[in-house]
mmCIF file of C-alpha atoms in Angstrom:
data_model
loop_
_atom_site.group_PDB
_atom_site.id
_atom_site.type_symbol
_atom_site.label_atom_id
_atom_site.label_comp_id
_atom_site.label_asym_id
_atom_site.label_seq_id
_atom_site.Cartn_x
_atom_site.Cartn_y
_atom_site.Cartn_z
ATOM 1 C CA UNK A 233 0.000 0.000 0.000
ATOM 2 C CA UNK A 234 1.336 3.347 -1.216
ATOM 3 C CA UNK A 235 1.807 6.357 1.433
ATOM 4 C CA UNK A 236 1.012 8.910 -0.970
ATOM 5 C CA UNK A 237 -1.966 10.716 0.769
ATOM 6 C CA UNK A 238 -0.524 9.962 4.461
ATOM 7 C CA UNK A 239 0.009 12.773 6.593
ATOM 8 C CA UNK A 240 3.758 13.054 7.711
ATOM 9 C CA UNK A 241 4.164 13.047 11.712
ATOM 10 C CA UNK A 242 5.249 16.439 12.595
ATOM 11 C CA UNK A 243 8.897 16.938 14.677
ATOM 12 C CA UNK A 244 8.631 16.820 17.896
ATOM 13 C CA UNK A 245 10.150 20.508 17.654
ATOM 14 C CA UNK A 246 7.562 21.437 15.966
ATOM 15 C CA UNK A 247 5.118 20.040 18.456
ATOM 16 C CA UNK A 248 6.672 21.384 21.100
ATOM 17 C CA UNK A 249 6.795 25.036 19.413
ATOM 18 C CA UNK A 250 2.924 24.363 18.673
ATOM 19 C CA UNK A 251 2.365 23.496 22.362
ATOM 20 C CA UNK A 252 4.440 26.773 24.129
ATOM 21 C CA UNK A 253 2.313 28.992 21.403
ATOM 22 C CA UNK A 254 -1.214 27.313 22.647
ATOM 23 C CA UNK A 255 -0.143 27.999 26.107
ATOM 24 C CA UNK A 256 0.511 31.405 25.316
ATOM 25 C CA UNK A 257 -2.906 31.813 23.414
ATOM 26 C CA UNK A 258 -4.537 30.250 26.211
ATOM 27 C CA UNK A 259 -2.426 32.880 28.662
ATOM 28 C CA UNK A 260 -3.894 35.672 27.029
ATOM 29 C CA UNK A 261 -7.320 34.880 26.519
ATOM 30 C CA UNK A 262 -7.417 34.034 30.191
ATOM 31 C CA UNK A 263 -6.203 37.060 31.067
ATOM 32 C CA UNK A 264 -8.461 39.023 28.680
ATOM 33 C CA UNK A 265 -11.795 37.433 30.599
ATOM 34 C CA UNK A 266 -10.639 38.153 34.126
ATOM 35 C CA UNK A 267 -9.896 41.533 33.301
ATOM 36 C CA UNK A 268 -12.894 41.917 31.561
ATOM 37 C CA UNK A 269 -14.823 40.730 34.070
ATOM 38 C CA UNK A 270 -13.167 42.495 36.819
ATOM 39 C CA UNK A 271 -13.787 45.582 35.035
ATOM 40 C CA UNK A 272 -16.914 44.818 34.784
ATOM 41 C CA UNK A 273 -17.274 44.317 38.575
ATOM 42 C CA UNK A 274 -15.797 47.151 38.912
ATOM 43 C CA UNK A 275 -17.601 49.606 36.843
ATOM 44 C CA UNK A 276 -21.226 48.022 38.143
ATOM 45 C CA UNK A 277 -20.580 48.558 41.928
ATOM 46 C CA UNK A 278 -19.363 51.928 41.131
ATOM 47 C CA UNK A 279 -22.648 52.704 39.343
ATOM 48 C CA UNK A 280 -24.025 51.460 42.510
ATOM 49 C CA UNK A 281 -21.974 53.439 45.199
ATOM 50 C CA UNK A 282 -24.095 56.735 45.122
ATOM 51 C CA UNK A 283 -27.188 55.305 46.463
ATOM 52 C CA UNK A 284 -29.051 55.207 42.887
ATOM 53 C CA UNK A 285 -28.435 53.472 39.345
ATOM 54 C CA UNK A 286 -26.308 55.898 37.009
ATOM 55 C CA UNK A 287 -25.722 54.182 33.539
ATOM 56 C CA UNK A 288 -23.190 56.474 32.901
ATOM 57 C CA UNK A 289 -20.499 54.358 35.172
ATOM 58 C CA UNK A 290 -20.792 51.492 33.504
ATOM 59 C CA UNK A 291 -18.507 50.188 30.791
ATOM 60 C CA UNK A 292 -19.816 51.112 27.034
ATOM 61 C CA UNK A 293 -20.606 48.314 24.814
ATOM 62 C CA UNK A 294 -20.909 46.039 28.021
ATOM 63 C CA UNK A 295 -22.808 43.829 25.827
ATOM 64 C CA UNK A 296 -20.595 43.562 23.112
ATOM 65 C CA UNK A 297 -17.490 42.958 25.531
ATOM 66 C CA UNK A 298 -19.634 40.251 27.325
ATOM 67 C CA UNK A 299 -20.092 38.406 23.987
ATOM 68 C CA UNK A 300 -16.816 38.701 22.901
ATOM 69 C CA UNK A 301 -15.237 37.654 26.296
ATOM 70 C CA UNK A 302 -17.527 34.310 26.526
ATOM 71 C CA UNK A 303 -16.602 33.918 22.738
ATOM 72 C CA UNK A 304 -12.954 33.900 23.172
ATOM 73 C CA UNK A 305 -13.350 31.302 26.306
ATOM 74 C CA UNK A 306 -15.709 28.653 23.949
ATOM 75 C CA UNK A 307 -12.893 29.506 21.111
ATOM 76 C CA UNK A 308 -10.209 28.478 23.760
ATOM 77 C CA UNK A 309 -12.161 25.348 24.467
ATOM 78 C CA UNK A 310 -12.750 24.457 20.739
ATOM 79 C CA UNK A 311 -9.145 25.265 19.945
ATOM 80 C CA UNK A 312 -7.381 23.179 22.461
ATOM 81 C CA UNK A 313 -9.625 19.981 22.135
ATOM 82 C CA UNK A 314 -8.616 20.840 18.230
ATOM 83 C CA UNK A 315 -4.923 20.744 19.431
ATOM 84 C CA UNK A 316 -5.448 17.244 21.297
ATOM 85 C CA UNK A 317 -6.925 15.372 18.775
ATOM 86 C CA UNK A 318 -4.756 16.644 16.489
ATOM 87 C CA UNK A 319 -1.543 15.560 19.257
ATOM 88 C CA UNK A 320 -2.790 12.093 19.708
ATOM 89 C CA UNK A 321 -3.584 11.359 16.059
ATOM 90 C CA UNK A 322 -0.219 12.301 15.152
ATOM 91 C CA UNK A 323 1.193 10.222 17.747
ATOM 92 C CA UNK A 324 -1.037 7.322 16.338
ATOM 93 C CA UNK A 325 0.777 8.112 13.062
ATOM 94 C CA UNK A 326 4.523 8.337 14.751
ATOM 95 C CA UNK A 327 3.726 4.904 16.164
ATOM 96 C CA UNK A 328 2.028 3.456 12.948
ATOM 97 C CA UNK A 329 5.379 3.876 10.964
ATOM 98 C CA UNK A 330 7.789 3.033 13.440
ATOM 99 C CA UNK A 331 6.300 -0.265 13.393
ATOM 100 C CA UNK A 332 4.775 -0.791 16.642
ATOM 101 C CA UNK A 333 1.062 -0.999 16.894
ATOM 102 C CA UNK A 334 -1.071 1.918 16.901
ATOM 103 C CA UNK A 335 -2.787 3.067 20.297
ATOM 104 C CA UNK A 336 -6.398 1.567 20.766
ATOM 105 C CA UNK A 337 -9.135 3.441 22.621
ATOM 106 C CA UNK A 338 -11.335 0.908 24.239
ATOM 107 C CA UNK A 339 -14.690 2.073 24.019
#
């Protein structure tokens, strides 16, 4: 059987590189929703402080910001179990052409 259309395994350098930039995507988008939401926090109890509601304290585009920072977090999620499946079917590949069995997943 030919292994024309096979995927090659990637380096492990590679991987690796892959894996430190994921962890600083991850990092920042982290980062991005707590300060968000601490801002948020923030701006909402001071709104609050004088004793009656004034809008004007509150962040602008508070909806838009809340959409985007829940957005980035299910992104995050989507991305890294991306990035896993991706890992462990290249590993299945690694170990396919090196001649020992490939991994089973009992199910």
């Amino acid at each position: 059987m030919s292994d024309v259309g096979a995927p090659r395994p990637l380096s492990r350098v590679t991987v690796s590189v892959i894996w430190a930039l994921a962890a600083v995507f991850n990092a920042a988008f982290v980062a991005f929703f707590t300060l968000y939401t601490e801002a948020d926090d923030w701006a909402v109890d001071r709104s609050e402080s004088t004793g009656a509601f004034d809008p004007s304290q509150l962040l602008p585009h508070d909806a838009a910001l809340w959409v985007v920072a829940h957005a980035a977090l299910g992104l995050l999620v989507v991305l890294d179990g991306v990035g896993i499946a991706l890992s462990v079917r290249c590993l299945r590949v690694r170990a396919g052409r090196s001649g020992r069995a490939p991994v089973r997943v009992e199910r």
